[in-house]
Each structure stands twice: as structure tokens, then as C-alpha cells.
Amino acid sequence: MDDMFKQIVETMNKTVLKDIHFDAKQKENVRQVIYKRKKKFPIKPTLNYLLPIAVACLFFVGTSYYVTTEMEIFSREEQTAGLNTNKGDVPPGPKVETNFYTPPAQEESYEDMTKEDVVTKLLNTVDYFYTATGKFEDYSIYNDDSDSKSVTEYKISIKNEIGGYQKNTPQSDDKETGYEEFINEFIYNEEKVWLKQNINYTYKVLDYQSTPTRDPITPEEAFNLELKDIYSDKANFRETPEISPGGNSLFPYEITASYLRNTELWDIEKQNEELLGHNTIVLYGKMDEQVINRFKMKRTTDTFRFWVDKDTGILVKYETYDADGQLTGYLHPESLEVNIPIDPQDFVPNLDGYTPFVPYGKKPELDSKEEKIEAVDTNKEDTEAIVDLMRKDLPFLYEFTHPDLEISSASYMEFEEKFSHAYLTYIPKNEAGIVYVTAYHQDSFMRPSNNFDVITGKQLELFTLNGIEWKSYELKDVLGAKFIGMKGDYIYEVVSQKISLEEMKALLESFHPVN
């Protein structure tokens, strides 16, 4: 019995009586009250004994009820907890992923920056963030009044957990182009690189090769480059990922070295401006005439404005304007998040419905249904004979008619299904470079070739020439360019080596149908 009362007292001390304390003053007040009651209301000796006993009984009865109730509640909770452990009785909570990579949180900067500060960060963004995800639309008008517009979505991790994803969707009028939306997807991780295209629903896969780390570059080093070398091997800019999601936004090395090279033509317009939750510094200036001419921008382009994230150097937004303030180009962001947690599974592609190319380095066996007709490259007469045959047999054939280009070889393959592939190789008269051309039906199998399966950099523009809708790409780590075009059911690929993208685009104006 004594143990039970002790347990009850301990329970009360821990619950209902835990906040009640009697000090000396309170004890004295109680004694005074009792003393006064004794003087005013004399109580008989019998009642003096019965009253404390009755109070004690009521006290213990109430306490017992309280403890019993609490014990029943605890018991029910334990029983319920026990039931919840049974599979199927209660839906499980959200699964906690343990493989997410969480980088250090981004901290916005509000300190004033100088011109040198902001240019240095623009040229070395790779040092200032770990992960990024975003979406933007970019638009350009060129000096021939052609234009291009595309939407880019990306996610990238450049430290610790290496990988990236980019989806590029050109914005065009399907009624004009004659084909459905042309989507490129690029995915890579520390093991593989995947390139997906929805024209033929095919993909290529390569082994991942890490980009060597390069030393930080100064504004002086970047601005000493000649404009013609900005996109060449002579430009020793900082390293970029295997594929550069976000291009001009996350790694704005080339656009910085071009637009900001003349520091007298631009200034800091505003030190702090909020944009998409980031604190940016705003630059505004006049376009250098040499830059306009070199990159074939719309000739009325007069000024530009940059919004640069202060803590990372990311070019969040940019615009170019004519003398009337009308836009001639822009990169408008829809979202940008920096140093967010990354799931490595985002860097593993979904290849459902896509057909792989034959792996690089492995020459496929010819299908039993195909015949191969090829020219001998060293025999000019044979080459001319093959070209004449192609002109007769292939109504979809296009050729370069520019006087500076000469055909050096030609070949094509015929399939029993009436699909044919045409191949032409051109060499400039000054022998400075080479141009490869292929044309084929979109439903046919494209035989892998090292001449065309080159590693491309960022997609640059969408334009139309001579009835073909083209997309242009810079080549990765070499001087040259790649163009992929479509007209009706046929695809045209043009790859140049040692001929710049600007020069190659000019040559494309002479790319005409034969028939």
C-alpha cells in the first residue's frame, strides 16, 4: 500500500502538482488562516479528527482516478502505436531519400562591386556554385533578318556529384517548317553521355570524359583575345561541363569577352536589383560595332543590358536593343535555383521509344537489303561519275554551288525500301578546311560516321535557307560547326572542320537543290 501511495505522489509531483510550490511566506499565510478560523469557529474535538481524514480520502480518490485515466490513455497510445507497425494498416510516410546531394546553401551578396569584380566573376562562374536548375527563352535577330528562338531547361551539378541534363526546344511555326517540334536532350554523369533527338527518336551514348581544370582567367587575358578567336582553341576560358546546360547563362565566358571587352562603352547601372530571388548587379552599355559585325547581329543593334548574379557571376538575364529601345535579342529566365539538392537519378536518361546508334568505333555490317555505291576519292573521273548518278537518281539532293568549294568525293547507298543516303565531301580551293554533307530520309537508318558523329557544343540558332529549316551548333573543342536541317521527310547534315560557324553559314546560302 505504501509503495502505491508513493507512486501516486511521485506521479502527481510530475504532473498536476509540478508547478505548485510553497515557500515560507505561503506557509505562514496558511497558519494565520487556520489560527483565525480556530478563534471564530471553535470545532469540537471529534470533528477535528474527522475533517482531515475526509479531505485525505477525497484527495486520494481524485488522485487515483486521475492516474488511472492517464494510464489508460498511455496504454491506448501504446496499443495504437503497436498496431501502426503492422504492414498495410496505415499508409507509409514519404520515403526519405538518402542518395540526394545537398550542397552548401547559397548566400546572396549585397556588397558593391567594381567593373573588374563583376567581369572576373562572369569569367569564372565555375568557382562560385555547386548545382543549378532553371529555364529560359533566348531570341536573336541576325543581319539577314532571319531569327531564332528556343526554350532551354536544365539541371546541373558540377562538384562532388557530377552530372547534367538539358532539354532544348526551338520555337518555330510548324506550318512553315513542315515538321514537328525538334527537341534535343543531353544527359551526362560520371560514366556516360547521352544525346537524344526526336527527329528519328534515336540516341547516341559515349563514355564520359572529365573536363580538365583550368586556372582562373583575368579580364585582361580575356579581352586581349581577338574577336575571331573567341570561339577557337586559342581561347583558354575556364572549364565547362561535358555538356553545358544553360550555356550563355551559367558559363557566360564568350559573351562576356565579346560584349564587355571595351570597358569604356559600358557602366554599372544599378548595384542591387532583385530578380527571381537573386540579387543582381545591372550593367548597361553601347554595343561595339566590331562585335555586331563579327557575330552577324542585326545591324540596328545599339545597346545591351546584363543582369549578373552577384555571388555566382551567373548571367541571369540579358537584352540587346536598337536605337529606339526595341529588343533585338534576349535571354529571359523563367526560373533559376542555385545550390539546391540534386538526385543523381536525374542524370540517367529515359530511353523508352528511342533506338540507339551503332557504338562509335564499330563499323556496322551492311544490311542484306542494301547495295553500296562509292567513288574512289583519288580518282576525279570516278567522283564526277558518281555525282552525275546521284543527280539523276536522288530528287532530294542538295549541292553547294559556291565557287570556292570543290567536290572531292561522293558516295551513296541504296536500300530495297527505296531509301537512299547521299554523301558529299567538299574542299575549299585554298585547301583550308573541309566540309562533309549527308542527306537521308528521316525513316531510314543513318549509318554511323566519324565525320558526322562529332561532339557538339551548345545549340546556337534556328534559321531557314533555300527551303531547309536549319539548326546550328558549335563543335566541342575544335574549330568548326555542325548544321542539321530538314525539308519535308529528308534530313540534311553539314559538318565543317577548320571553317568557322560564321563562314559556314555564309556558304550555306549557296546550298541549292539539284532538281
Short mmCIF file of C-alpha atoms in Angstrom, two decimals:
data_model
loop_
_atom_site.label_atom_id
_atom_site.label_comp_id
_atom_site.label_asym_id
_atom_site.label_seq_id
_atom_site.Cartn_x
_atom_site.Cartn_y
_atom_site.Cartn_z
CA MET A 1 0.00 0.00 0.00
CA ASP A 2 2.83 2.41 0.97
CA ASP A 3 4.51 1.76 -2.40
CA MET A 4 1.27 2.54 -4.21
CA PHE A 5 0.85 5.88 -2.38
CA LYS A 6 4.49 6.78 -3.04
CA GLN A 7 3.98 6.07 -6.73
CA ILE A 8 0.82 8.22 -6.72
CA VAL A 9 2.63 11.08 -5.02
CA GLU A 10 5.53 10.88 -7.48
CA THR A 11 3.09 10.87 -10.38
CA MET A 12 1.28 13.95 -9.02
CA ASN A 13 4.55 15.76 -8.40
CA LYS A 14 5.47 15.20 -12.03
CA THR A 15 2.04 16.21 -13.41
CA VAL A 16 -0.70 18.24 -11.68
CA LEU A 17 1.48 19.47 -8.79
CA LYS A 18 4.69 20.09 -10.72
CA ASP A 19 4.15 23.87 -10.92
CA ILE A 20 2.92 24.33 -7.31
CA HIS A 21 5.47 25.48 -4.70
CA PHE A 22 5.10 26.60 -1.01
CA ASP A 23 7.60 29.00 0.39
CA ALA A 24 7.86 30.29 3.97
CA LYS A 25 5.52 33.20 3.35
CA GLN A 26 2.79 30.94 1.90
CA LYS A 27 3.14 28.59 4.88
CA GLU A 28 2.74 31.50 7.28
CA ASN A 29 -0.42 32.64 5.46
CA VAL A 30 -1.92 29.18 5.83
CA ARG A 31 -1.13 29.13 9.57
CA GLN A 32 -2.77 32.55 10.01
CA VAL A 33 -5.92 31.40 8.27
CA ILE A 34 -6.13 28.30 10.43
CA TYR A 35 -5.45 30.37 13.52
CA LYS A 36 -8.22 32.85 12.71
CA ARG A 37 -10.67 30.05 11.93
CA LYS A 38 -9.94 28.50 15.32
CA LYS A 39 -10.77 31.77 17.04
CA LYS A 40 -14.02 32.42 15.18
CA PHE A 41 -15.37 28.92 14.77
CA PRO A 42 -14.48 26.56 17.60
CA ILE A 43 -14.70 22.99 16.37
CA LYS A 44 -15.39 20.03 18.55
CA PRO A 45 -12.50 17.62 19.09
CA THR A 46 -14.27 14.84 17.13
CA LEU A 47 -14.66 16.96 14.05
CA ASN A 48 -11.03 17.99 14.33
CA TYR A 49 -10.11 14.39 13.58
CA LEU A 50 -12.85 13.53 11.04
CA LEU A 51 -12.37 16.52 8.76
CA PRO A 52 -8.69 15.86 7.85
CA ILE A 53 -9.50 12.20 7.28
CA ALA A 54 -12.38 13.07 4.91
CA VAL A 55 -10.23 15.55 2.98
CA ALA A 56 -7.44 12.98 2.67
CA CYS A 57 -9.88 10.35 1.36
CA LEU A 58 -11.29 12.71 -1.25
CA PHE A 59 -7.75 13.69 -2.23
CA PHE A 60 -6.65 10.07 -2.73
CA VAL A 61 -9.83 9.13 -4.60
CA GLY A 62 -9.36 12.02 -7.03
CA THR A 63 -5.70 11.27 -7.47
CA SER A 64 -6.38 7.59 -8.12
CA TYR A 65 -8.96 8.50 -10.77
CA TYR A 66 -6.52 10.86 -12.48
CA VAL A 67 -3.67 8.34 -12.50
CA THR A 68 -5.91 5.52 -13.72
CA THR A 69 -7.20 7.67 -16.57
CA GLU A 70 -3.70 8.69 -17.59
CA MET A 71 -2.50 5.09 -17.53
CA GLU A 72 -5.40 4.04 -19.77
CA ILE A 73 -4.56 6.80 -22.23
CA PHE A 74 -0.91 5.76 -22.26
CA SER A 75 -1.94 2.16 -22.77
CA ARG A 76 -4.24 3.05 -25.70
CA GLU A 77 -1.44 5.07 -27.31
CA GLU A 78 0.98 2.19 -26.97
CA GLN A 79 -1.58 -0.21 -28.45
CA THR A 80 -2.23 2.17 -31.33
CA ALA A 81 1.49 2.57 -31.93
CA GLY A 82 1.84 -1.17 -31.94
CA LEU A 83 -0.98 -1.51 -34.49
CA ASN A 84 0.62 1.12 -36.74
CA THR A 85 3.68 -1.07 -37.11
CA ASN A 86 1.62 -3.71 -38.91
CA LYS A 87 2.08 -3.56 -42.69
CA GLY A 88 -0.94 -2.43 -44.62
CA ASP A 89 -2.85 -0.93 -41.67
CA VAL A 90 -1.58 2.62 -42.17
CA PRO A 91 -0.13 4.10 -45.39
CA PRO A 92 3.63 4.56 -45.00
CA GLY A 93 5.01 8.06 -44.80
CA PRO A 94 7.09 9.59 -47.59
CA LYS A 95 10.24 7.67 -48.30
CA VAL A 96 13.34 9.53 -47.20
CA GLU A 97 15.91 9.56 -49.98
CA THR A 98 19.42 9.08 -48.73
CA ASN A 99 21.23 9.49 -52.05
CA PHE A 100 20.47 13.17 -52.59
CA TYR A 101 23.44 15.50 -52.82
CA THR A 102 22.88 18.69 -50.79
CA PRO A 103 25.39 21.46 -51.48
CA PRO A 104 26.09 24.42 -49.19
CA ALA A 105 23.24 26.92 -49.15
CA GLN A 106 23.53 29.92 -51.43
CA GLU A 107 24.11 33.26 -49.73
CA GLU A 108 23.16 36.42 -51.62
CA SER A 109 25.74 39.19 -51.83
CA TYR A 110 24.87 42.86 -51.41
CA GLU A 111 28.35 44.38 -51.40
CA ASP A 112 29.15 46.97 -54.06
CA MET A 113 31.17 45.61 -57.00
CA THR A 114 33.57 47.30 -59.39
CA LYS A 115 33.74 46.64 -63.13
CA GLU A 116 36.72 44.36 -62.59
CA ASP A 117 34.87 42.47 -59.84
CA VAL A 118 31.84 41.68 -61.98
CA VAL A 119 33.83 40.76 -65.10
CA THR A 120 36.07 38.45 -63.06
CA LYS A 121 33.05 36.60 -61.71
CA LEU A 122 31.44 36.35 -65.15
CA LEU A 123 34.62 34.74 -66.48
CA ASN A 124 34.98 32.29 -63.57
CA THR A 125 31.45 31.22 -62.60
CA VAL A 126 32.57 27.60 -62.28
CA ASP A 127 34.22 28.54 -58.96
CA TYR A 128 31.13 30.06 -57.36
CA PHE A 129 28.31 27.49 -57.38
CA TYR A 130 27.76 23.75 -56.96
CA THR A 131 24.38 22.99 -58.55
CA ALA A 132 21.82 24.89 -60.59
CA THR A 133 18.47 24.31 -62.26
CA GLY A 134 16.50 26.67 -64.43
CA LYS A 135 14.60 27.51 -67.58
CA PHE A 136 14.93 30.39 -70.03
CA GLU A 137 13.96 31.55 -73.51
CA ASP A 138 16.54 33.08 -75.82
CA TYR A 139 15.93 35.03 -79.02
CA SER A 140 18.16 36.63 -81.68
CA ILE A 141 17.69 38.57 -84.91
CA TYR A 142 20.51 38.45 -87.49
CA ASN A 143 21.73 40.83 -90.14
CA ASP A 144 19.86 38.92 -92.88
CA ASP A 145 16.62 39.44 -90.87
CA SER A 146 16.45 35.74 -90.00
CA ASP A 147 15.83 34.98 -86.36
CA SER A 148 15.91 32.14 -83.87
CA LYS A 149 14.08 31.41 -80.65
CA SER A 150 14.33 28.45 -78.30
CA VAL A 151 13.47 27.37 -74.77
CA THR A 152 16.12 25.68 -72.63
CA GLU A 153 15.52 23.70 -69.43
CA TYR A 154 18.48 22.42 -67.45
CA LYS A 155 19.74 20.88 -64.23
CA ILE A 156 23.42 20.53 -63.43
CA SER A 157 25.83 19.54 -60.67
CA ILE A 158 29.48 20.49 -61.22
CA LYS A 159 31.06 19.49 -57.90
CA ASN A 160 31.03 16.23 -55.90
CA GLU A 161 28.03 14.68 -57.70
CA ILE A 162 28.85 15.27 -61.39
CA GLY A 163 26.06 15.33 -63.95
CA GLY A 164 23.78 17.42 -66.11
CA TYR A 165 20.54 17.48 -68.06
CA GLN A 166 19.43 19.88 -70.77
CA LYS A 167 16.34 19.99 -72.96
CA ASN A 168 16.40 22.45 -75.84
CA THR A 169 13.22 23.16 -77.78
CA PRO A 170 13.29 25.57 -80.75
CA GLN A 171 10.20 27.73 -81.02
CA SER A 172 9.00 27.71 -84.62
CA ASP A 173 5.84 27.68 -86.69
CA ASP A 174 5.19 24.06 -87.68
CA LYS A 175 3.19 25.21 -90.70
CA GLU A 176 6.30 26.91 -92.04
CA THR A 177 8.92 24.34 -91.12
CA GLY A 178 6.94 21.32 -92.21
CA TYR A 179 7.88 19.10 -89.28
CA GLU A 180 7.06 18.61 -85.66
CA GLU A 181 8.86 20.11 -82.72
CA PHE A 182 12.57 19.41 -82.90
CA ILE A 183 13.81 18.55 -79.39
CA ASN A 184 17.36 17.89 -78.27
CA GLU A 185 18.09 16.33 -74.90
CA PHE A 186 21.57 16.00 -73.38
CA ILE A 187 22.23 13.95 -70.26
CA TYR A 188 25.53 13.02 -68.67
CA ASN A 189 27.02 11.68 -65.46
CA GLU A 190 30.46 10.45 -64.41
CA GLU A 191 30.06 7.33 -66.54
CA LYS A 192 28.22 8.19 -69.77
CA VAL A 193 26.99 10.95 -72.05
CA TRP A 194 23.68 10.58 -73.90
CA LEU A 195 22.39 12.68 -76.80
CA LYS A 196 18.72 12.26 -77.71
CA GLN A 197 16.94 13.67 -80.75
CA ASN A 198 13.28 13.29 -81.53
CA ILE A 199 13.58 13.54 -85.32
CA ASN A 200 14.26 9.81 -85.66
CA TYR A 201 13.86 9.02 -81.94
CA THR A 202 17.47 7.95 -81.78
CA TYR A 203 20.17 8.44 -79.19
CA LYS A 204 23.94 8.31 -79.02
CA VAL A 205 25.91 7.23 -75.99
CA LEU A 206 29.56 7.95 -75.26
CA ASP A 207 31.92 7.38 -72.38
CA TYR A 208 32.16 10.36 -70.05
CA GLN A 209 35.39 12.31 -70.23
CA SER A 210 36.01 14.84 -67.49
CA THR A 211 36.98 18.37 -68.47
CA PRO A 212 40.45 19.34 -67.26
CA THR A 213 40.54 22.09 -64.65
CA ARG A 214 41.86 25.41 -65.89
CA ASP A 215 43.30 28.29 -63.93
CA PRO A 216 41.15 31.35 -63.25
CA ILE A 217 41.21 33.86 -66.09
CA THR A 218 41.52 37.61 -65.65
CA PRO A 219 39.58 40.29 -67.57
CA GLU A 220 42.83 41.40 -69.20
CA GLU A 221 43.54 37.90 -70.53
CA ALA A 222 40.01 37.54 -71.91
CA PHE A 223 39.91 40.97 -73.52
CA ASN A 224 43.30 40.51 -75.20
CA LEU A 225 41.79 37.76 -77.36
CA GLU A 226 40.93 38.77 -80.89
CA LEU A 227 37.23 38.54 -81.66
CA LYS A 228 37.82 35.89 -84.30
CA ASP A 229 39.43 33.66 -81.66
CA ILE A 230 36.66 33.89 -79.04
CA TYR A 231 35.22 30.50 -80.06
CA SER A 232 38.51 28.89 -81.10
CA ASP A 233 41.10 26.77 -79.36
CA LYS A 234 43.11 29.91 -78.65
CA ALA A 235 40.50 30.99 -76.11
CA ASN A 236 41.72 29.49 -72.86
CA PHE A 237 38.49 30.07 -70.95
CA ARG A 238 37.58 28.22 -67.76
CA GLU A 239 36.43 24.63 -67.91
CA THR A 240 32.80 23.90 -68.65
CA PRO A 241 30.89 20.62 -68.14
CA GLU A 242 30.86 17.83 -70.72
CA ILE A 243 27.65 19.38 -71.95
CA SER A 244 26.95 22.95 -70.92
CA PRO A 245 23.37 23.23 -69.72
CA GLY A 246 22.41 26.86 -69.55
CA GLY A 247 25.19 27.87 -71.96
CA ASN A 248 25.45 31.67 -72.03
CA SER A 249 23.68 31.92 -68.68
CA LEU A 250 25.69 29.64 -66.34
CA PHE A 251 29.04 29.85 -68.15
CA PRO A 252 28.95 33.23 -69.95
CA TYR A 253 32.63 33.30 -70.88
CA GLU A 254 32.38 34.07 -74.60
CA ILE A 255 29.60 36.63 -74.36
CA THR A 256 31.49 38.41 -71.57
CA ALA A 257 34.73 38.53 -73.56
CA SER A 258 32.78 39.91 -76.54
CA TYR A 259 30.28 42.41 -75.13
CA LEU A 260 32.36 43.81 -72.26
CA ARG A 261 35.80 43.95 -73.91
CA ASN A 262 35.66 47.73 -74.34
CA THR A 263 35.15 48.87 -70.75
CA GLU A 264 34.65 52.48 -71.82
CA LEU A 265 31.43 51.58 -73.62
CA TRP A 266 29.53 50.24 -70.59
CA ASP A 267 28.92 51.06 -66.96
CA ILE A 268 27.25 49.74 -63.80
CA GLU A 269 23.63 50.93 -63.99
CA LYS A 270 22.45 49.57 -60.63
CA GLN A 271 24.32 47.85 -57.79
CA ASN A 272 21.39 45.82 -56.44
CA GLU A 273 18.27 44.59 -58.21
CA GLU A 274 16.21 41.55 -57.20
CA LEU A 275 15.49 39.05 -59.99
CA LEU A 276 13.96 35.60 -59.44
CA GLY A 277 15.04 35.70 -55.81
CA HIS A 278 18.64 36.62 -56.65
CA ASN A 279 20.42 39.89 -56.01
CA THR A 280 21.89 41.09 -59.30
CA ILE A 281 24.12 43.90 -60.47
CA VAL A 282 22.86 45.57 -63.67
CA LEU A 283 25.24 46.57 -66.47
CA TYR A 284 24.25 48.81 -69.37
CA GLY A 285 26.29 49.93 -72.34
CA LYS A 286 26.70 50.53 -76.04
CA MET A 287 27.42 47.65 -78.40
CA ASP A 288 30.84 47.57 -80.01
CA GLU A 289 30.45 47.84 -83.79
CA GLN A 290 33.11 45.15 -84.30
CA VAL A 291 31.11 42.71 -82.15
CA ILE A 292 27.93 43.40 -84.16
CA ASN A 293 29.72 42.71 -87.43
CA ARG A 294 31.69 39.70 -86.23
CA PHE A 295 28.66 37.81 -84.95
CA LYS A 296 26.31 38.97 -87.72
CA MET A 297 23.90 40.59 -85.32
CA LYS A 298 21.07 42.77 -86.53
CA ARG A 299 22.83 45.91 -87.72
CA THR A 300 20.46 48.22 -85.87
CA THR A 301 21.57 46.73 -82.52
CA ASP A 302 22.80 49.64 -80.45
CA THR A 303 22.88 48.86 -76.70
CA PHE A 304 22.74 45.96 -74.23
CA ARG A 305 21.89 45.27 -70.61
CA PHE A 306 23.15 42.45 -68.33
CA TRP A 307 21.69 41.24 -65.02
CA VAL A 308 24.52 39.39 -63.21
CA ASP A 309 24.04 37.37 -60.00
CA LYS A 310 26.44 38.99 -57.55
CA ASP A 311 27.53 35.93 -55.59
CA THR A 312 27.98 33.47 -58.51
CA GLY A 313 28.58 35.59 -61.63
CA ILE A 314 25.75 33.75 -63.44
CA LEU A 315 24.28 35.87 -66.24
CA VAL A 316 20.66 35.62 -65.13
CA LYS A 317 19.26 37.78 -67.94
CA TYR A 318 20.41 39.90 -70.87
CA GLU A 319 18.83 42.05 -73.58
CA THR A 320 20.02 43.92 -76.68
CA TYR A 321 18.21 46.93 -78.16
CA ASP A 322 18.15 49.10 -81.26
CA ALA A 323 18.39 52.89 -81.15
CA ASP A 324 14.65 53.11 -80.45
CA GLY A 325 14.90 50.77 -77.46
CA GLN A 326 13.27 47.84 -79.28
CA LEU A 327 14.57 44.36 -78.45
CA THR A 328 16.89 42.75 -81.00
CA GLY A 329 17.80 39.80 -78.80
CA TYR A 330 17.41 38.49 -75.28
CA LEU A 331 17.79 35.73 -72.73
CA HIS A 332 14.72 35.84 -70.49
CA PRO A 333 14.75 33.47 -67.50
CA GLU A 334 11.65 31.76 -66.16
CA SER A 335 13.40 30.19 -63.17
CA LEU A 336 16.84 29.86 -61.62
CA GLU A 337 17.75 27.99 -58.43
CA VAL A 338 21.33 27.69 -57.22
CA ASN A 339 22.88 25.14 -54.83
CA ILE A 340 19.73 23.04 -54.50
CA PRO A 341 19.73 19.32 -53.55
CA ILE A 342 20.33 17.03 -56.52
CA ASP A 343 19.10 13.49 -57.16
CA PRO A 344 21.70 11.58 -59.22
CA GLN A 345 18.84 9.74 -60.93
CA ASP A 346 18.08 12.99 -62.77
CA PHE A 347 21.26 12.30 -64.73
CA VAL A 348 20.16 8.90 -66.03
CA PRO A 349 18.10 9.15 -69.26
CA ASN A 350 14.75 7.60 -70.07
CA LEU A 351 15.36 5.90 -73.40
CA ASP A 352 11.94 4.31 -73.86
CA GLY A 353 10.93 4.53 -77.51
CA TYR A 354 14.42 5.56 -78.68
CA THR A 355 16.72 3.49 -80.90
CA PRO A 356 20.47 3.54 -80.30
CA PHE A 357 23.07 4.33 -82.90
CA VAL A 358 25.75 1.74 -83.51
CA PRO A 359 28.53 2.38 -80.93
CA TYR A 360 31.36 4.59 -82.11
CA GLY A 361 34.42 2.86 -83.46
CA LYS A 362 32.45 -0.18 -84.66
CA LYS A 363 31.70 -0.34 -88.35
CA PRO A 364 28.25 -1.90 -88.88
CA GLU A 365 27.74 -4.75 -91.27
CA LEU A 366 25.77 -3.72 -94.32
CA ASP A 367 22.18 -4.83 -94.34
CA SER A 368 21.48 -7.63 -96.79
CA LYS A 369 18.91 -5.43 -98.48
CA GLU A 370 21.33 -2.62 -99.39
CA GLU A 371 23.78 -2.05 -102.18
CA LYS A 372 26.65 0.35 -101.71
CA ILE A 373 27.89 2.60 -104.50
CA GLU A 374 31.06 4.54 -103.68
CA ALA A 375 33.51 6.73 -105.52
CA VAL A 376 37.26 6.40 -105.38
CA ASP A 377 38.40 9.57 -103.62
CA THR A 378 41.66 9.81 -105.54
CA ASN A 379 40.04 9.46 -108.96
CA LYS A 380 38.38 12.64 -110.18
CA GLU A 381 36.64 10.91 -113.09
CA ASP A 382 35.03 8.32 -110.82
CA THR A 383 33.87 11.02 -108.41
CA GLU A 384 32.26 13.02 -111.21
CA ALA A 385 30.53 9.87 -112.47
CA ILE A 386 29.07 9.17 -109.03
CA VAL A 387 27.89 12.77 -108.67
CA ASP A 388 26.17 12.60 -112.07
CA LEU A 389 24.46 9.38 -110.99
CA MET A 390 23.32 10.96 -107.71
CA ARG A 391 21.90 13.97 -109.54
CA LYS A 392 19.89 11.62 -111.72
CA ASP A 393 18.68 9.21 -109.02
CA LEU A 394 18.20 11.38 -105.95
CA PRO A 395 15.49 14.05 -106.27
CA PHE A 396 16.14 15.29 -102.71
CA LEU A 397 19.83 16.02 -103.36
CA TYR A 398 21.26 19.46 -102.49
CA GLU A 399 24.73 20.69 -103.50
CA PHE A 400 27.00 23.60 -102.71
CA THR A 401 27.35 25.90 -105.72
CA HIS A 402 29.80 28.35 -104.16
CA PRO A 403 32.81 28.87 -106.45
CA ASP A 404 35.23 28.49 -103.53
CA LEU A 405 34.15 24.88 -102.83
CA GLU A 406 35.05 21.84 -104.92
CA ILE A 407 33.71 18.28 -104.60
CA SER A 408 36.49 15.90 -103.60
CA SER A 409 34.46 12.70 -103.09
CA ALA A 410 30.92 11.38 -103.35
CA SER A 411 29.02 8.23 -102.49
CA TYR A 412 25.55 6.99 -101.76
CA MET A 413 23.74 3.91 -100.60
CA GLU A 414 20.52 2.50 -101.99
CA PHE A 415 18.09 0.40 -99.96
CA GLU A 416 15.50 -2.07 -101.16
CA GLU A 417 12.93 0.04 -99.27
CA LYS A 418 13.79 2.86 -101.74
CA PHE A 419 15.66 4.83 -99.08
CA SER A 420 18.97 6.34 -100.17
CA HIS A 421 21.77 8.11 -98.34
CA ALA A 422 23.88 10.68 -100.14
CA TYR A 423 27.40 11.71 -99.07
CA LEU A 424 29.45 14.59 -100.48
CA THR A 425 32.79 16.00 -99.38
CA TYR A 426 33.96 19.49 -100.33
CA ILE A 427 37.34 21.18 -100.00
CA PRO A 428 37.89 24.93 -100.31
CA LYS A 429 40.12 25.99 -103.17
CA ASN A 430 42.64 27.32 -100.67
CA GLU A 431 42.53 23.85 -99.01
CA ALA A 432 41.90 25.48 -95.63
CA GLY A 433 39.36 23.11 -94.16
CA ILE A 434 36.82 20.52 -95.27
CA VAL A 435 33.03 20.22 -95.48
CA TYR A 436 31.03 16.98 -95.15
CA VAL A 437 27.43 16.70 -96.35
CA THR A 438 24.89 13.90 -95.98
CA ALA A 439 21.20 13.67 -96.87
CA TYR A 440 18.78 10.90 -95.98
CA HIS A 441 15.13 10.03 -95.35
CA GLN A 442 14.00 10.54 -91.76
CA ASP A 443 12.68 6.96 -91.51
CA SER A 444 15.89 5.30 -92.64
CA PHE A 445 18.80 4.10 -90.54
CA MET A 446 21.70 6.54 -90.53
CA ARG A 447 25.00 4.68 -90.74
CA PRO A 448 27.42 5.98 -88.07
CA SER A 449 30.33 8.01 -89.37
CA ASN A 450 33.11 9.81 -87.56
CA ASN A 451 32.61 12.72 -89.95
CA PHE A 452 29.09 13.39 -88.67
CA ASP A 453 29.01 11.88 -85.18
CA VAL A 454 31.02 14.75 -83.77
CA ILE A 455 30.64 16.11 -80.25
CA THR A 456 28.68 19.33 -80.49
CA GLY A 457 28.61 22.21 -78.07
CA LYS A 458 25.65 24.46 -77.43
CA GLN A 459 22.87 24.88 -79.96
CA LEU A 460 23.09 28.38 -81.36
CA GLU A 461 20.25 29.29 -83.71
CA LEU A 462 17.34 28.22 -85.92
CA PHE A 463 17.00 29.71 -89.41
CA THR A 464 15.68 28.94 -92.90
CA LEU A 465 17.71 28.96 -96.12
CA ASN A 466 16.63 27.70 -99.54
CA GLY A 467 13.65 25.85 -98.13
CA ILE A 468 15.57 23.98 -95.42
CA GLU A 469 14.98 24.67 -91.72
CA TRP A 470 18.40 24.64 -90.06
CA LYS A 471 19.75 24.39 -86.55
CA SER A 472 23.38 25.29 -85.94
CA TYR A 473 25.83 24.00 -83.33
CA GLU A 474 29.39 24.80 -82.46
CA LEU A 475 31.77 21.87 -82.28
CA LYS A 476 33.30 20.85 -78.97
CA ASP A 477 36.96 21.84 -78.54
CA VAL A 478 37.67 22.24 -82.30
CA LEU A 479 37.20 24.95 -84.90
CA GLY A 480 34.18 24.08 -86.98
CA ALA A 481 30.42 23.85 -86.96
CA LYS A 482 27.55 21.46 -87.47
CA PHE A 483 24.20 22.19 -89.10
CA ILE A 484 21.17 19.88 -89.06
CA GLY A 485 18.32 20.76 -91.39
CA MET A 486 15.04 19.33 -92.52
CA LYS A 487 12.82 19.72 -95.54
CA GLY A 488 9.76 17.52 -95.84
CA ASP A 489 10.81 13.96 -95.00
CA TYR A 490 14.53 14.50 -95.53
CA ILE A 491 17.31 15.42 -93.13
CA TYR A 492 20.48 17.26 -94.14
CA GLU A 493 23.65 17.33 -92.04
CA VAL A 494 26.58 19.59 -92.78
CA VAL A 495 29.81 19.46 -90.74
CA SER A 496 32.81 21.72 -91.28
CA GLN A 497 36.34 21.40 -89.98
CA LYS A 498 38.68 24.40 -89.73
CA ILE A 499 35.88 26.57 -91.14
CA SER A 500 34.13 28.77 -88.61
CA LEU A 501 30.41 28.75 -87.97
CA GLU A 502 30.00 32.25 -89.42
CA GLU A 503 31.88 31.32 -92.62
CA MET A 504 29.95 28.08 -92.93
CA LYS A 505 26.59 29.80 -92.55
CA ALA A 506 27.54 32.16 -95.38
CA LEU A 507 28.45 29.17 -97.56
CA LEU A 508 25.05 27.59 -96.81
CA GLU A 509 23.44 30.34 -98.86
CA SER A 510 24.80 28.51 -101.91
CA PHE A 511 23.34 25.14 -100.82
CA HIS A 512 20.67 24.54 -103.50
CA PRO A 513 18.55 21.63 -104.77
CA VAL A 514 19.86 19.89 -107.86
CA ASN A 515 16.50 19.07 -109.43
#
